[in-house]
Structures are given as structure tokens and as C-alpha cells.
Amino acid sequence: MTLHQLNNHLNSVPETAPTSPALRVDGLKAYYQTRWFGITREVRAVDDITLRIEHDEIYGIAGESSSGKSSLIKTIAGAIRPPLNVVSGSVNFDFGTRKVDLYSLKPEERTAIRWKHLAYIMQGSMSVLNPLRRVRQSFVDFAFRHMGLPMPAFLRAVEEHLLKLHLQPGVLDSYPHELSGGMRQRVVIALATVCRPGFIIADEPTTALDVVVQKSVLTMIREVQREMRASILFVTHDMAVHANLTDRLGIMYAGRLVEEGRTRDLFRNPRHPYTIHLIRSLPRIGDAEPRKGLEGTPPNLADPPPGCRFHPRCPIAMDVCRVVVPPMQSLGGGHRVACHAVTGGTVQ
Amino acid sequence: MSGADTALLDVRGVSRSFWTGGLLSRRRIDAVKDVSFTLTDARPEIFTIIGESGSGKSTLARMILNGMTPTGGSIAFGGEDLTTIRKTRDRMRFMSRVQPIFQNPFESFNPLSKVDRYLTMTARNFTDARSQAETDAASDRALRKVGLSLAEVKDRFPHELSGGQLQRIAIARALIPGPRLIVADEPVSMVDASLRVAIVNLFKDLRDELKVSIIYITHDLATAYYISDRIIIMQKGEVVESGDARAVLDNPQHPYSILLKNSVLSPDVPDDDEPQTIERDRAARSY
Amino acid sequence: MLKIFRDLLRFNLEFAIGTLIVSIIVGLSVLSFFSPYPPEDIYVVAPDVPPSWEYWLGTTSRGQDVFWQMTAALRNTLLFGIAVAAISRVISLTIGLVSGYMGGMTDRVLMSINDTFIIIPLFPILVLFYFVMRDSMSWALLALIMAALGWAYDARLIRSVAMSLRTREFTSQCIFSGMSPRQIMTREHLPYVLPIVFSTTLNNMNWSIGMEVTLSVLGFTDINTPTIGSMLYWANQHTALVAGVWWWIALPVIAVMMLFIGLYLLATALNEYIDPRSRLSRMGGAA
Ligand SMILES: Nc1ncnc2c1ncn2[C@@H]1O[C@H](COP(=O)(O)OP(=O)(O)OP(=O)(O)O)[C@@H](O)[C@H]1O
Ligand SMILES: Nc1ncnc2c1ncn2[C@@H]1O[C@H](COP(=O)(O)OP(=O)(O)OP(=O)(O)O)[C@@H](O)[C@H]1O
Ligand code: SF4
Ligand SMILES: [Mg+2]
Ligand SMILES: [Mg+2]
């Protein structure tokens, strides 16, 4: 990234954004609401999330397992179904030609948008492939309509695309169970990206891949992104991928965004205690020093702790943390953090 | 040291091939070619298998778990050839000593069954627990080893739990019978960095305290370096390099091992005026 | 389940119409229990009376009230269809699940039996049975024979689903939880194939009712139990159409057509609901 590009990025932080961002999420709350024999149970998987994603930007999300990353992604992609419901807030896309407020649309229209403008690679999506159909048929089922090519040209395009993902055209003749985990994963990525969408939403797309293939898949995703000037929302646990791919990074803990900023800033200068722990726990080759996982158990999202949700596990928790929810506050340069210890939290 | 009678697991010249494709385009795939290694009972260890995607790691794991027969070579567990373990009683005994953890937590539970059922069934079939209270206690004990509790898991369907939660439940289930060997196929690829460390630390404890050997299949070279004793690196079904984990990873010899190590993305962000690694690579790359 | 039913009623016209028709038929057959005359008795009313206030649908040349006769006939025909469907479903489930899960030799043997049943010509066999059994041919026996002949297609379908379930990781998880093959098939795999079974049940009922009607009309069954088929048989024997007793023929034909259409509509509506692809898109968000 050149300095010039860097400046562009600094300028494109939400507050000063001149044009409308590709994605605007405001105060989004999405809960799993189940009712069993009159007892309502509410899992607050996405709780009051606000974020912006610019055109031509790769935004990463990391966070604890079960902190609601997949739920957030599903909600943004408009792929939710009961019991997951949007309780409040909005999701606005700007596809260039068309601006949509996702949750003011009817469910059918939402689905249509998802197929047309979004590529959504869901977590564990390898199991999406129909086990009784060969891979070729899945491509025809899902992508043929959207490509508008005659069949031979379509298949040629698919084969070329597969080659970019280091897959031989032979996989088209296989059944899903005949492929290794990584091959299936790449088939799904190919399915989602073969139509060259303008906004890519990917939930753990590279977890089952070896590092060599992972790198080329990331390169391919990057290429599609550059070519289309697409935006990407990329969820992964692999911090190294974030370090090397994403422009900005958001960290989630217990259904909330706790820190957000330029990926480099977050890695060099993490401020939230959870982020600090996360970055420190990364093992490296050539370093066998013992590392520790986070003490305590992840919070139960059906009954989250009051105040800062991290306080039962936070090494520097203060009294105020147990009572007052820390608001997201800007530290400048697009770096935002929700922690009383950083922003000098007092009761307002 | 690896005398035939002290060997916990003896994999000898194992191969496996598949036929695939349509009638006209039948192809033979040699998924695993002539792989050999031995784990000893006396010295439990974490034995890591790393390799290309599609290089036969899962196939090898399936054969060690006796879910697939090799097309060449032989595998023996505790001196007993796996092909002789056919009767139900023998298989139950085998399974109480060898347990798997699978790759994809979303796939490893039946979406139509509640997850605690697997824990209960395992406790009932492989331990002395008979009553509901006893199986619950056994499940809870195992869940607590992985940072969960039965209360959080009971009566829930897989889709109500996150990937990380499911994977920890799968590990807890595998621990219930008190196995001698755990075959873990990419057990941490779906969990966060901190939990990943917690789980591999758990593996270490299992090895050091419960004397369980672990076959750890992974793509994460960093955790492999962190916990493994020995390592093999596979490519296209063959073992291309093997040895002491740290020695191999510090100083890989085979071209593929070197490529592998060089492809590892570092969790360090580049300097401000440098392009991101992915981008830098694009210029030099050729498909 | 109830909710699915309600939604289907509301959003799926075919389902709504099918349900309506089938409920009418079922209602009619329930009425047979309130019939003033025992259905097997003849000459209980004046013969050959056209539809009137006293005999809504007229009477037959054998002195039976067509309306009450028809309620009994519908009940028996419906029961016949249900019995055949239920028995043949049990057979196809057992064979399909076992064959798909066990694979190998078991699968080959079962499937060759299966294929034999698919290709043997049904109708001649049924007629043959009649000539062998003659008077001992009863309603129940015919149902058994039809069931024994009508399971093969579905068994193949169920086997293919079971085969793909076997390759999924959760099946291995079940095995290593110590579940027996029977438990895996009944508790874990059965729920996946039940939807298929539901929809084919309706088609199978249609098929067996059609067969029964055909056989009865030709007199190849036990014609003393009132069914739609035997009603038509007697009407033909008394050359009802020539004699101008059209209501004796027309009304049972209308009734059985309605039953066919109703079952067919239900089957297509359910088929659409459980089609793997449309189900896939419904399940998508959960995965
Ligand atoms: N259908 C559901 N009903 C009830 N709770 C659910 C449901 N689906 C998910 N949850 C809960 O919502 C929370 C968030 O889950 P989510 O899958 O979004 O986590 P995640 O951050 O993607 O985790 P991971 O990184 O492990 O995939 C979890 O506590 C999970 O148990
Ligand atoms: N049942 C099968 N039928 C045909 N081919 C198969 C079958 N199972 C595996 N293969 C092939 O064997 C090879 C090795 O697959 P395997 O699953 O062992 O790879 P892997 O090393 O585990 O890869 P990954 O890291 O992606 O999980 C692949 O080329 C795969 O296509
Ligand atoms: S707000 Fe308090 S408890 Fe929360 S992270 Fe900051 S210091 Fe810790
Ligand atoms: Mg997730
Ligand atoms: Mg694998």
C-alpha cells in the first residue's frame, strides 16, 4: 500500500466519508428468540453493532468463538430465518447502481438481492453441496442462470475459475464425499465467486485449506476484489490472514464490537484487553514459549454479564465495568474502542 | 524402542487408492502411498501430520480409525492387526481405546439430533455409568475439561451452537471413554486463536497427565510447532519429510516443506509503507 | 409439525385442495359406521331406485343403498390402501436403510432382490395368486401380497439417501459413541428418509387402490367385501349401464377419482416441500 493509498484509507473512516459507504450497519440487534411452552429464551448474538465498509475495502472480523460473528454476517447478508430475528437497527447497502435498506424489503426481495449482488460464503458451507449430485450439477444449479452464457462457454469459464483455485477440472465429475475437506471448501468458494459479485461476504472460507492453497485462494479473492472494486467482509479466526489481507479489522466479543480500526493499528497497538490477549496468544513457528488461553468461560449470550461483558475475565476490570456498558469511543485515525480503562470511563 | 510388542500404533507401508469419475472418465487416485510410522506405548506423544490439501491425511486417519481398509500395507494397534478387529465386542474395545475428533464441527453432529445425546451414548457404552445421573456426571466432567458445562449444552441442537462450541463438545465426547489414542483431524481450524491455544494446551495435558497419544492433523504450522513431538509432511499421498517437529519446521529440507513454511502468513503486520503480503505475492506468482 | 401443516394449507393451493378432497373422502368412510344396513347384506331396500329423497344416491339392483354402500366401500378401499402402504413402507425402509448403511455384500444381495421385484410383471402375478388361492383369497391377504410387491422402488431411493448419510462425519461420530448399527439407522438416519416415505406413501396408496379396483372389476379378488372395486364388479355383473342404473357405476367412479386426485395433489405438494433442493435453500441459513 502506498502512502497515497494509505491516506485514502485514513480519509475513508466513517465520520469523514464523503460518499456513501458500500455497507452501513447501524445499531443492529439480532437475537435468537425461541419460545418453548411459554418460556421465551433470547440469545443476544448481535447486540448493537454499528460499522461501515467502504467501496473497495476489505473489512475483517475476528473474535471469540460463539461471539456472534456468523450471526452478524448472516444478518448482514439477509440470510436469517427464525429464530434469528432483527430486533432493531438497519443494514444499508450501496451497490453503486442501487441503494437498498435490507430490512425494509420483503423477504423475497431480500433473497433476490442476495443472489444478485452478494456472494455469501457461509461457515461450514462445505456441507451445502448436495451429496447426491456431482459438483458439475451444483454449478449448473446455482450459477448457470446468473452467468448468462451458453452451456459450453459456462463450463469453460467454471473450469478456468477452478484452475485459479488450484482445482483440476476433474473435480467437476466428483461427488462431494469424494473430495477432501479443502477441495470441497474451494469448490464452494468457486461457486460463490464465479459470477464476480460486487460485495463478498465470507465466513471462515479458508479454514480447511493448507497454507499454500490458502495463500492462492486469498490472492484469488483479492484479485476478484480488485477487478470489481468489490468490498469484502471477511470473518476468520486466523489472525495471520487478517494481518495480511484486511484493511480494517473489527473485534467482537459476546455479541458486541469491542474494538475497530486499521488492521495495522490494531495489531501494533491493541487497546481493548481482549484484543491484547488475542494478539498475544498467537503462536509462531520457531517460538515454543508456553501460551495461555483466556481464563474463565465465554459468557452465556442468553444471560450476558451486566456492564462490560468482558469484566468477569478482564485482568484490569474496575468497579464501573460491572455496571456501565462501555460505549464505542474514537481514539482518532478511525480507531474505536469500547473500554472504560482506555477511554477513562466515568458514569455519564 | 519401537519393538513390535510395545508399539501402540504401527502403520506399515500403508497405501490406499480410489476409483472416481464417470464411466468414461474413470481415474485412479492414489490418496495414500506407502506411509509408515510407529507410536510407542511407553512414550505418549503428539504426532503431527501436515500436508497439502487432498494429500491423504484424512484418508490415513480414517484407516487408522479402522473405518476404511488399506489397499496395501497394514496397520496394527496394540499389536493387533486392524483387519482382525471385526466382531462387535472387539470393535467396542478398539473404540474405547482409539477415539476420533473430526474436521468440520458442523458436519460431525447430526443436525436432527440433540448434541448431548452423543455424550450420553458414549458414557453409557464405554464407561460404567448406567443411570441418567451417572452419564450426566460423566458428560459434565468431560465438558468441563474443555471449558463448557452440561447445563450449556443440554437439549440443544447443533445449529444452536457455534462452531467452536461444537468442536469442544466433540473433543469432550472423545475424552469420555479414556482413550489411549486420539486421532484429531483438524480439530482447531474452527476455533478462535485463544481457544486454539487452550485446546492444544489441553492436548499437551492429555499427553503428559493421562498419557494419551495424539495424532494431530492440521494446517496450522504454528500450533504444530508449539505442541508436537514428531511430524510428518505429506504431499500427494506420500510422506516427503519426517522427524522431530521443531527440527523439521525450523529447517525444512524437502522443496515442498520449504514452500509450505514460506507460505505461512506471519501474524505480524507489515510496515506502513509496505504492501500487504498477499499483494506483494501477486506480482511474483505464476499459476 | 402443526405449523408446517398450517403454512402448507395457507400457501400451497394444491395442498389445500388435496386436503379438502381427502378429508371429504375420509369423512364419508367414517359415516359407514353409522350405516343403517350391514354393508354385506343384499336386498335390504327396494332395488333399482334412482336418486331420491329417501335414497340420496339411489339403490342397486341387489337392493343396497348406494350411499351407504359407498361409504363402506370407500372405508375398505382406503384401509386397503393404507395397509398396503404401511406394510410396504416398513419393508422398503428396512431394506433401504440396511442396504445403504451396511453396503458391501449385504447391499449387493439386497439390491439384486430389490431389482428382481422391480422388473417382475405385477399384474400377471396377482392374477396368478388369485387362481392359486381362489376362495381363501381375502382382503387382508391381497394387501399383504401387494405390499410384498410394492416396496422395491422406494427401497432403492431410501438406499441412496442412506448411502450418502453413511459417508457423513456424524455417522462416524455415532459409531465412535458406541451406537449399534440398529440405533444409528433408526435414531439417526430414519428421520432423514421419513419425508421421502411420507410422499411416496400417498403415491403408493394410489397405486394399490388402482390395482385393487382393476383386480376387483375383473373379479380376481374377494368380491364379497364391499370395496369400490367390488361395487363396480357387481354393477357390471348386473349390466347396470345397459339397464339404466347409471348411478350404481357413476358414483363410485366419481368417488374413487376424487380420492386419486386428492392423494395425487397431496403427494405433489409434499414432494415439492421435501425436494432436497428447495429444502436446501430453506436450511441454508442454519448451516
Ligand atoms: N439457532 C440458534 N438458536 C439459539 N442460539 C443460537 C442459534 N444459532 C446460534 N446460536 C448462539 O448464538 C451465539 C453466536 O453464534 P455464532 O454462530 O454467531 O458464533 P460465531 O462467532 O460465528 O462463532 P464461531 O467462531 O465458533 O463460528 C452462540 O452462543 C450460539 O450458541
Ligand atoms: N471416498 C472417496 N472416493 C474417491 N476419492 C476419494 C475418497 N475419499 C478421498 N478421496 C480422494 O483422496 C484424496 C485425499 O483425500 P483426503 O480427504 O485424505 O485429503 P486431506 O489430506 O485430508 O485433505 P484436506 O487437508 O483438504 O482435508 C483426494 O484427492 C480425494 O479426492
Ligand atoms: S471496560 Fe473494564 S472490564 Fe471491560 S475491558 Fe475495559 S477494563 Fe476490562
Ligand atoms: Mg461462526
Ligand atoms: Mg482432511
JSON list of C-alpha atoms and ligand atoms in Angstrom, two decimals, chain A residues 258 271-274 307-322 324-327 337-343 345, ligand 3:
[
{"chain": "A", "resi": 258, "resn": "VAL", "atom": "CA", "xyz": [-15.28, -4.06, 21.20]},
{"chain": "A", "resi": 271, "resn": "ARG", "atom": "CA", "xyz": [-6.15, -1.22, 23.28]},
{"chain": "A", "resi": 272, "resn": "HIS", "atom": "CA", "xyz": [-9.01, -3.42, 24.45]},
{"chain": "A", "resi": 273, "resn": "PRO", "atom": "CA", "xyz": [-7.86, -6.06, 26.97]},
{"chain": "A", "resi": 274, "resn": "TYR", "atom": "CA", "xyz": [-9.49, -8.81, 24.92]},
{"chain": "A", "resi": 307, "resn": "GLY", "atom": "CA", "xyz": [-21.85, -3.62, 32.21]},
{"chain": "A", "resi": 308, "resn": "CYS", "atom": "CA", "xyz": [-18.84, -4.58, 30.14]},
{"chain": "A", "resi": 309, "resn": "ARG", "atom": "CA", "xyz": [-19.40, -8.14, 29.03]},
{"chain": "A", "resi": 310, "resn": "PHE", "atom": "CA", "xyz": [-15.71, -8.86, 29.37]},
{"chain": "A", "resi": 311, "resn": "HIS", "atom": "CA", "xyz": [-15.48, -7.88, 33.01]},
{"chain": "A", "resi": 312, "resn": "PRO", "atom": "CA", "xyz": [-15.60, -11.39, 34.58]},
{"chain": "A", "resi": 313, "resn": "ARG", "atom": "CA", "xyz": [-12.45, -12.29, 32.64]},
{"chain": "A", "resi": 314, "resn": "CYS", "atom": "CA", "xyz": [-10.76, -8.92, 32.40]},
{"chain": "A", "resi": 315, "resn": "PRO", "atom": "CA", "xyz": [-7.48, -8.58, 34.29]},
{"chain": "A", "resi": 316, "resn": "ILE", "atom": "CA", "xyz": [-7.96, -4.86, 34.79]},
{"chain": "A", "resi": 317, "resn": "ALA", "atom": "CA", "xyz": [-11.69, -4.70, 35.48]},
{"chain": "A", "resi": 318, "resn": "MET", "atom": "CA", "xyz": [-12.82, -1.77, 37.63]},
{"chain": "A", "resi": 319, "resn": "ASP", "atom": "CA", "xyz": [-15.99, -1.15, 39.56]},
{"chain": "A", "resi": 320, "resn": "VAL", "atom": "CA", "xyz": [-17.52, 0.92, 36.82]},
{"chain": "A", "resi": 321, "resn": "CYS", "atom": "CA", "xyz": [-17.09, -2.00, 34.40]},
{"chain": "A", "resi": 322, "resn": "ARG", "atom": "CA", "xyz": [-19.54, -4.13, 36.32]},
{"chain": "A", "resi": 324, "resn": "VAL", "atom": "CA", "xyz": [-21.87, 0.62, 32.94]},
{"chain": "A", "resi": 325, "resn": "VAL", "atom": "CA", "xyz": [-21.70, -0.61, 29.38]},
{"chain": "A", "resi": 326, "resn": "PRO", "atom": "CA", "xyz": [-18.60, 0.99, 27.83]},
{"chain": "A", "resi": 327, "resn": "PRO", "atom": "CA", "xyz": [-19.57, 2.93, 24.68]},
{"chain": "A", "resi": 337, "resn": "VAL", "atom": "CA", "xyz": [-12.63, 1.03, 21.29]},
{"chain": "A", "resi": 338, "resn": "ALA", "atom": "CA", "xyz": [-15.21, 0.18, 23.94]},
{"chain": "A", "resi": 339, "resn": "CYS", "atom": "CA", "xyz": [-13.35, 0.01, 27.23]},
{"chain": "A", "resi": 340, "resn": "HIS", "atom": "CA", "xyz": [-13.54, 2.17, 30.33]},
{"chain": "A", "resi": 341, "resn": "ALA", "atom": "CA", "xyz": [-9.86, 1.69, 31.08]},
{"chain": "A", "resi": 342, "resn": "VAL", "atom": "CA", "xyz": [-8.90, 3.18, 27.72]},
{"chain": "A", "resi": 343, "resn": "THR", "atom": "CA", "xyz": [-11.40, 5.99, 27.44]},
{"chain": "A", "resi": 345, "resn": "GLY", "atom": "CA", "xyz": [-14.83, 5.65, 31.72]},
{"chain": "D", "resi": 3, "resn": "SF4", "atom": "S1", "xyz": [-14.42, -1.95, 30.24]},
{"chain": "D", "resi": 3, "resn": "SF4", "atom": "FE1", "xyz": [-13.48, -2.68, 32.08]},
{"chain": "D", "resi": 3, "resn": "SF4", "atom": "S2", "xyz": [-13.92, -4.86, 32.10]},
{"chain": "D", "resi": 3, "resn": "SF4", "atom": "FE2", "xyz": [-14.34, -4.12, 30.08]},
{"chain": "D", "resi": 3, "resn": "SF4", "atom": "S3", "xyz": [-12.48, -4.49, 29.02]},
{"chain": "D", "resi": 3, "resn": "SF4", "atom": "FE3", "xyz": [-12.33, -2.41, 29.72]},
{"chain": "D", "resi": 3, "resn": "SF4", "atom": "S4", "xyz": [-11.34, -2.59, 31.66]},
{"chain": "D", "resi": 3, "resn": "SF4", "atom": "FE4", "xyz": [-11.95, -4.63, 31.16]}
]
